[in-house]
Amino acid sequence: MTKRQLTATNVLLAIQIIIGIITLFPLGRLYVYALGLKDVAAIARAGQFWRLVTPMFIHFGFEHLLFNSVTLYFLGHQVEAIVGSRRFLTLYFLGGIMGNLFSYQFNVNFSAGASTALFGLFAYFVAMDYLEPSNPFYQAMGQQYKWLLIFNIVANLFMANVDIWGHVGGIVGGLLGTLIINAHYREGKSRHFWLGITIYALLSAVIIWNHGVL
């Protein structure tokens, strides 16, 4: 890759595509799924907390991988161009981890997919619509993505094998992550950082302390 092509979005894409190729082979799929899926029992009983991160790079089949990869390519580059690579990665992982924490708390089934983090990226524009109400770009994108998120969550209620709680958690993580990465230590905006990080930490601590059990 050239320097221009070596974006954080492209690195994330490369990782999940490589893992996707590995899972095309039965033995590779066995090891990836055994070690990386969100598994409530493995997290709660064995302390395998990496399973709150690894599911973001694992997908169930080609269509799942393709849909999330196309979304990540366009949405990821859009957000990264606005906030920069470091803050983009922070937002991506905050959304993905919170999505997996919600899934860990409310969904006993195995789960995986980048959608937890992608819902966090969509939530970025919704949050910015409220944080920057005089910005016409954020107004337009925020309204558009707000209705897209509402439609998706409602549709998820009628879809089998969809981890709706992972998506809801991704939105929550994205909203809080936006407060964190958008904090400017001037004009009193540092309160956004402390509000976001405090709520994020408290939610995470409660879920982990509760061992993912309702």
mmCIF file with all atom_site columns, N, CA and C in Angstrom, residues 112-156:
data_model
loop_
_atom_site.group_PDB
_atom_site.id
_atom_site.type_symbol
_atom_site.label_atom_id
_atom_site.label_alt_id
_atom_site.label_comp_id
_atom_site.label_asym_id
_atom_site.label_entity_id
_atom_site.label_seq_id
_atom_site.pdbx_PDB_ins_code
_atom_site.Cartn_x
_atom_site.Cartn_y
_atom_site.Cartn_z
_atom_site.occupancy
_atom_site.B_iso_or_equiv
_atom_site.pdbx_formal_charge
_atom_site.auth_seq_id
_atom_site.auth_comp_id
_atom_site.auth_asym_id
_atom_site.auth_atom_id
_atom_site.pdbx_PDB_model_num
ATOM 1   N N  . ALA A 1 112 ? -20.731 -12.367 16.522 1.00 0.00 ? 112 ALA A N  1
ATOM 2   C CA . ALA A 1 112 ? -19.538 -11.776 15.930 1.00 0.00 ? 112 ALA A CA 1
ATOM 3   C C  . ALA A 1 112 ? -19.972 -10.806 14.840 1.00 0.00 ? 112 ALA A C  1
ATOM 4   N N  . GLY A 1 113 ? -19.032 -10.006 14.365 1.00 0.00 ? 113 GLY A N  1
ATOM 5   C CA . GLY A 1 113 ? -19.314 -9.079  13.275 1.00 0.00 ? 113 GLY A CA 1
ATOM 6   C C  . GLY A 1 113 ? -18.876 -7.665  13.590 1.00 0.00 ? 113 GLY A C  1
ATOM 7   N N  . ALA A 1 114 ? -18.510 -6.940  12.549 1.00 0.00 ? 114 ALA A N  1
ATOM 8   C CA . ALA A 1 114 ? -18.056 -5.556  12.709 1.00 0.00 ? 114 ALA A CA 1
ATOM 9   C C  . ALA A 1 114 ? -19.204 -4.579  12.926 1.00 0.00 ? 114 ALA A C  1
ATOM 10  N N  . SER A 1 115 ? -20.441 -5.068  12.854 1.00 0.00 ? 115 SER A N  1
ATOM 11  C CA . SER A 1 115 ? -21.584 -4.150  12.921 1.00 0.00 ? 115 SER A CA 1
ATOM 12  C C  . SER A 1 115 ? -21.664 -3.408  14.248 1.00 0.00 ? 115 SER A C  1
ATOM 13  N N  . THR A 1 116 ? -21.157 -3.995  15.338 1.00 0.00 ? 116 THR A N  1
ATOM 14  C CA . THR A 1 116 ? -21.157 -3.272  16.609 1.00 0.00 ? 116 THR A CA 1
ATOM 15  C C  . THR A 1 116 ? -20.389 -1.961  16.469 1.00 0.00 ? 116 THR A C  1
ATOM 16  N N  . ALA A 1 117 ? -19.210 -2.049  15.846 1.00 0.00 ? 117 ALA A N  1
ATOM 17  C CA . ALA A 1 117 ? -18.390 -0.852  15.643 1.00 0.00 ? 117 ALA A CA 1
ATOM 18  C C  . ALA A 1 117 ? -18.988 0.065   14.580 1.00 0.00 ? 117 ALA A C  1
ATOM 19  N N  . LEU A 1 118 ? -19.583 -0.511  13.543 1.00 0.00 ? 118 LEU A N  1
ATOM 20  C CA . LEU A 1 118 ? -20.167 0.290   12.464 1.00 0.00 ? 118 LEU A CA 1
ATOM 21  C C  . LEU A 1 118 ? -21.353 1.108   12.970 1.00 0.00 ? 118 LEU A C  1
ATOM 22  N N  . PHE A 1 119 ? -22.163 0.522   13.848 1.00 0.00 ? 119 PHE A N  1
ATOM 23  C CA . PHE A 1 119 ? -23.266 1.284   14.430 1.00 0.00 ? 119 PHE A CA 1
ATOM 24  C C  . PHE A 1 119 ? -22.721 2.439   15.260 1.00 0.00 ? 119 PHE A C  1
ATOM 25  N N  . GLY A 1 120 ? -21.554 2.238   15.871 1.00 0.00 ? 120 GLY A N  1
ATOM 26  C CA . GLY A 1 120 ? -20.908 3.328   16.597 1.00 0.00 ? 120 GLY A CA 1
ATOM 27  C C  . GLY A 1 120 ? -20.490 4.456   15.679 1.00 0.00 ? 120 GLY A C  1
ATOM 28  N N  . LEU A 1 121 ? -20.055 4.126   14.469 1.00 0.00 ? 121 LEU A N  1
ATOM 29  C CA . LEU A 1 121 ? -19.668 5.164   13.508 1.00 0.00 ? 121 LEU A CA 1
ATOM 30  C C  . LEU A 1 121 ? -20.893 5.941   13.023 1.00 0.00 ? 121 LEU A C  1
ATOM 31  N N  . PHE A 1 122 ? -21.988 5.242   12.788 1.00 0.00 ? 122 PHE A N  1
ATOM 32  C CA . PHE A 1 122 ? -23.221 5.942   12.422 1.00 0.00 ? 122 PHE A CA 1
ATOM 33  C C  . PHE A 1 122 ? -23.651 6.883   13.541 1.00 0.00 ? 122 PHE A C  1
ATOM 34  N N  . ALA A 1 123 ? -23.514 6.413   14.782 1.00 0.00 ? 123 ALA A N  1
ATOM 35  C CA . ALA A 1 123 ? -23.919 7.207   15.940 1.00 0.00 ? 123 ALA A CA 1
ATOM 36  C C  . ALA A 1 123 ? -23.077 8.472   16.073 1.00 0.00 ? 123 ALA A C  1
ATOM 37  N N  . TYR A 1 124 ? -21.861 8.447   15.540 1.00 0.00 ? 124 TYR A N  1
ATOM 38  C CA . TYR A 1 124 ? -21.001 9.641   15.584 1.00 0.00 ? 124 TYR A CA 1
ATOM 39  C C  . TYR A 1 124 ? -21.712 10.839  14.954 1.00 0.00 ? 124 TYR A C  1
ATOM 40  N N  . PHE A 1 125 ? -22.332 10.626  13.817 1.00 0.00 ? 125 PHE A N  1
ATOM 41  C CA . PHE A 1 125 ? -22.989 11.736  13.119 1.00 0.00 ? 125 PHE A CA 1
ATOM 42  C C  . PHE A 1 125 ? -24.240 12.195  13.864 1.00 0.00 ? 125 PHE A C  1
ATOM 43  N N  . VAL A 1 126 ? -24.932 11.261  14.503 1.00 0.00 ? 126 VAL A N  1
ATOM 44  C CA . VAL A 1 126 ? -26.102 11.634  15.293 1.00 0.00 ? 126 VAL A CA 1
ATOM 45  C C  . VAL A 1 126 ? -25.674 12.515  16.465 1.00 0.00 ? 126 VAL A C  1
ATOM 46  N N  . ALA A 1 127 ? -24.595 12.110  17.133 1.00 0.00 ? 127 ALA A N  1
ATOM 47  C CA . ALA A 1 127 ? -24.103 12.899  18.265 1.00 0.00 ? 127 ALA A CA 1
ATOM 48  C C  . ALA A 1 127 ? -23.626 14.277  17.815 1.00 0.00 ? 127 ALA A C  1
ATOM 49  N N  . MET A 1 128 ? -22.924 14.323  16.687 1.00 0.00 ? 128 MET A N  1
ATOM 50  C CA . MET A 1 128 ? -22.393 15.597  16.211 1.00 0.00 ? 128 MET A CA 1
ATOM 51  C C  . MET A 1 128 ? -23.493 16.549  15.778 1.00 0.00 ? 128 MET A C  1
ATOM 52  N N  . ASP A 1 129 ? -24.629 16.003  15.356 1.00 0.00 ? 129 ASP A N  1
ATOM 53  C CA . ASP A 1 129 ? -25.779 16.848  15.010 1.00 0.00 ? 129 ASP A CA 1
ATOM 54  C C  . ASP A 1 129 ? -26.217 17.661  16.221 1.00 0.00 ? 129 ASP A C  1
ATOM 55  N N  . TYR A 1 130 ? -26.107 17.066  17.417 1.00 0.00 ? 130 TYR A N  1
ATOM 56  C CA . TYR A 1 130 ? -26.492 17.767  18.643 1.00 0.00 ? 130 TYR A CA 1
ATOM 57  C C  . TYR A 1 130 ? -25.351 18.604  19.205 1.00 0.00 ? 130 TYR A C  1
ATOM 58  N N  . LEU A 1 131 ? -24.118 18.143  19.007 1.00 0.00 ? 131 LEU A N  1
ATOM 59  C CA . LEU A 1 131 ? -22.979 18.890  19.530 1.00 0.00 ? 131 LEU A CA 1
ATOM 60  C C  . LEU A 1 131 ? -22.646 20.106  18.680 1.00 0.00 ? 131 LEU A C  1
ATOM 61  N N  . GLU A 1 132 ? -22.934 20.018  17.373 1.00 0.00 ? 132 GLU A N  1
ATOM 62  C CA . GLU A 1 132 ? -22.643 21.122  16.454 1.00 0.00 ? 132 GLU A CA 1
ATOM 63  C C  . GLU A 1 132 ? -23.918 21.481  15.675 1.00 0.00 ? 132 GLU A C  1
ATOM 64  N N  . PRO A 1 133 ? -24.935 22.004  16.349 1.00 0.00 ? 133 PRO A N  1
ATOM 65  C CA . PRO A 1 133 ? -26.236 22.237  15.700 1.00 0.00 ? 133 PRO A CA 1
ATOM 66  C C  . PRO A 1 133 ? -26.217 23.274  14.591 1.00 0.00 ? 133 PRO A C  1
ATOM 67  N N  . SER A 1 134 ? -25.182 24.113  14.550 1.00 0.00 ? 134 SER A N  1
ATOM 68  C CA . SER A 1 134 ? -25.118 25.139  13.505 1.00 0.00 ? 134 SER A CA 1
ATOM 69  C C  . SER A 1 134 ? -24.356 24.665  12.269 1.00 0.00 ? 134 SER A C  1
ATOM 70  N N  . ASN A 1 135 ? -23.875 23.439  12.310 1.00 0.00 ? 135 ASN A N  1
ATOM 71  C CA . ASN A 1 135 ? -23.110 22.896  11.181 1.00 0.00 ? 135 ASN A CA 1
ATOM 72  C C  . ASN A 1 135 ? -24.063 22.168  10.234 1.00 0.00 ? 135 ASN A C  1
ATOM 73  N N  . PRO A 1 136 ? -24.276 22.688  9.013  1.00 0.00 ? 136 PRO A N  1
ATOM 74  C CA . PRO A 1 136 ? -25.253 22.078  8.098  1.00 0.00 ? 136 PRO A CA 1
ATOM 75  C C  . PRO A 1 136 ? -24.877 20.656  7.678  1.00 0.00 ? 136 PRO A C  1
ATOM 76  N N  . PHE A 1 137 ? -23.578 20.369  7.595  1.00 0.00 ? 137 PHE A N  1
ATOM 77  C CA . PHE A 1 137 ? -23.154 19.019  7.219  1.00 0.00 ? 137 PHE A CA 1
ATOM 78  C C  . PHE A 1 137 ? -23.584 18.015  8.272  1.00 0.00 ? 137 PHE A C  1
ATOM 79  N N  . TYR A 1 138 ? -23.297 18.315  9.542  1.00 0.00 ? 138 TYR A N  1
ATOM 80  C CA . TYR A 1 138 ? -23.662 17.393  10.615 1.00 0.00 ? 138 TYR A CA 1
ATOM 81  C C  . TYR A 1 138 ? -25.179 17.324  10.789 1.00 0.00 ? 138 TYR A C  1
ATOM 82  N N  . GLN A 1 139 ? -25.866 18.424  10.530 1.00 0.00 ? 139 GLN A N  1
ATOM 83  C CA . GLN A 1 139 ? -27.330 18.407  10.593 1.00 0.00 ? 139 GLN A CA 1
ATOM 84  C C  . GLN A 1 139 ? -27.896 17.423  9.585  1.00 0.00 ? 139 GLN A C  1
ATOM 85  N N  . ALA A 1 140 ? -27.416 17.516  8.352  1.00 0.00 ? 140 ALA A N  1
ATOM 86  C CA . ALA A 1 140 ? -27.924 16.652  7.284  1.00 0.00 ? 140 ALA A CA 1
ATOM 87  C C  . ALA A 1 140 ? -27.571 15.192  7.534  1.00 0.00 ? 140 ALA A C  1
ATOM 88  N N  . MET A 1 141 ? -26.288 14.934  7.840  1.00 0.00 ? 141 MET A N  1
ATOM 89  C CA . MET A 1 141 ? -25.841 13.559  8.041  1.00 0.00 ? 141 MET A CA 1
ATOM 90  C C  . MET A 1 141 ? -26.444 12.969  9.309  1.00 0.00 ? 141 MET A C  1
ATOM 91  N N  . GLY A 1 142 ? -26.536 13.789  10.359 1.00 0.00 ? 142 GLY A N  1
ATOM 92  C CA . GLY A 1 142 ? -27.087 13.311  11.616 1.00 0.00 ? 142 GLY A CA 1
ATOM 93  C C  . GLY A 1 142 ? -28.534 12.877  11.482 1.00 0.00 ? 142 GLY A C  1
ATOM 94  N N  . GLN A 1 143 ? -29.346 13.685  10.795 1.00 0.00 ? 143 GLN A N  1
ATOM 95  C CA . GLN A 1 143 ? -30.746 13.329  10.593 1.00 0.00 ? 143 GLN A CA 1
ATOM 96  C C  . GLN A 1 143 ? -30.873 12.074  9.728  1.00 0.00 ? 143 GLN A C  1
ATOM 97  N N  . GLN A 1 144 ? -30.060 11.997  8.698  1.00 0.00 ? 144 GLN A N  1
ATOM 98  C CA . GLN A 1 144 ? -30.106 10.848  7.799  1.00 0.00 ? 144 GLN A CA 1
ATOM 99  C C  . GLN A 1 144 ? -29.763 9.559   8.540  1.00 0.00 ? 144 GLN A C  1
ATOM 100 N N  . TYR A 1 145 ? -28.674 9.592   9.283  1.00 0.00 ? 145 TYR A N  1
ATOM 101 C CA . TYR A 1 145 ? -28.228 8.379   9.973  1.00 0.00 ? 145 TYR A CA 1
ATOM 102 C C  . TYR A 1 145 ? -29.076 8.068   11.193 1.00 0.00 ? 145 TYR A C  1
ATOM 103 N N  . LYS A 1 146 ? -29.691 9.076   11.806 1.00 0.00 ? 146 LYS A N  1
ATOM 104 C CA . LYS A 1 146 ? -30.587 8.813   12.934 1.00 0.00 ? 146 LYS A CA 1
ATOM 105 C C  . LYS A 1 146 ? -31.756 7.943   12.497 1.00 0.00 ? 146 LYS A C  1
ATOM 106 N N  . TRP A 1 147 ? -32.359 8.298   11.376 1.00 0.00 ? 147 TRP A N  1
ATOM 107 C CA . TRP A 1 147 ? -33.480 7.507   10.886 1.00 0.00 ? 147 TRP A CA 1
ATOM 108 C C  . TRP A 1 147 ? -33.029 6.147   10.370 1.00 0.00 ? 147 TRP A C  1
ATOM 109 N N  . LEU A 1 148 ? -31.821 6.092   9.831  1.00 0.00 ? 148 LEU A N  1
ATOM 110 C CA . LEU A 1 148 ? -31.276 4.793   9.397  1.00 0.00 ? 148 LEU A CA 1
ATOM 111 C C  . LEU A 1 148 ? -31.098 3.862   10.593 1.00 0.00 ? 148 LEU A C  1
ATOM 112 N N  . LEU A 1 149 ? -30.587 4.394   11.698 1.00 0.00 ? 149 LEU A N  1
ATOM 113 C CA . LEU A 1 149 ? -30.395 3.587   12.900 1.00 0.00 ? 149 LEU A CA 1
ATOM 114 C C  . LEU A 1 149 ? -31.735 3.129   13.469 1.00 0.00 ? 149 LEU A C  1
ATOM 115 N N  . ILE A 1 150 ? -32.702 4.033   13.517 1.00 0.00 ? 150 ILE A N  1
ATOM 116 C CA . ILE A 1 150 ? -34.031 3.670   14.026 1.00 0.00 ? 150 ILE A CA 1
ATOM 117 C C  . ILE A 1 150 ? -34.639 2.564   13.172 1.00 0.00 ? 150 ILE A C  1
ATOM 118 N N  . PHE A 1 151 ? -34.552 2.717   11.856 1.00 0.00 ? 151 PHE A N  1
ATOM 119 C CA . PHE A 1 151 ? -35.092 1.703   10.949 1.00 0.00 ? 151 PHE A CA 1
ATOM 120 C C  . PHE A 1 151 ? -34.409 0.361   11.174 1.00 0.00 ? 151 PHE A C  1
ATOM 121 N N  . ASN A 1 152 ? -33.089 0.371   11.322 1.00 0.00 ? 152 ASN A N  1
ATOM 122 C CA . ASN A 1 152 ? -32.353 -0.877  11.504 1.00 0.00 ? 152 ASN A CA 1
ATOM 123 C C  . ASN A 1 152 ? -32.714 -1.569  12.808 1.00 0.00 ? 152 ASN A C  1
ATOM 124 N N  . ILE A 1 153 ? -32.803 -0.812  13.892 1.00 0.00 ? 153 ILE A N  1
ATOM 125 C CA . ILE A 1 153 ? -33.140 -1.415  15.180 1.00 0.00 ? 153 ILE A CA 1
ATOM 126 C C  . ILE A 1 153 ? -34.543 -2.004  15.144 1.00 0.00 ? 153 ILE A C  1
ATOM 127 N N  . VAL A 1 154 ? -35.501 -1.288  14.561 1.00 0.00 ? 154 VAL A N  1
ATOM 128 C CA . VAL A 1 154 ? -36.859 -1.817  14.445 1.00 0.00 ? 154 VAL A CA 1
ATOM 129 C C  . VAL A 1 154 ? -36.864 -3.076  13.576 1.00 0.00 ? 154 VAL A C  1
ATOM 130 N N  . ALA A 1 155 ? -36.153 -3.036  12.457 1.00 0.00 ? 155 ALA A N  1
ATOM 131 C CA . ALA A 1 155 ? -36.088 -4.202  11.572 1.00 0.00 ? 155 ALA A CA 1
ATOM 132 C C  . ALA A 1 155 ? -35.440 -5.389  12.273 1.00 0.00 ? 155 ALA A C  1
ATOM 133 N N  . ASN A 1 156 ? -34.439 -5.125  13.108 1.00 0.00 ? 156 ASN A N  1
ATOM 134 C CA . ASN A 1 156 ? -33.757 -6.205  13.831 1.00 0.00 ? 156 ASN A CA 1
ATOM 135 C C  . ASN A 1 156 ? -34.710 -6.983  14.728 1.00 0.00 ? 156 ASN A C  1
#
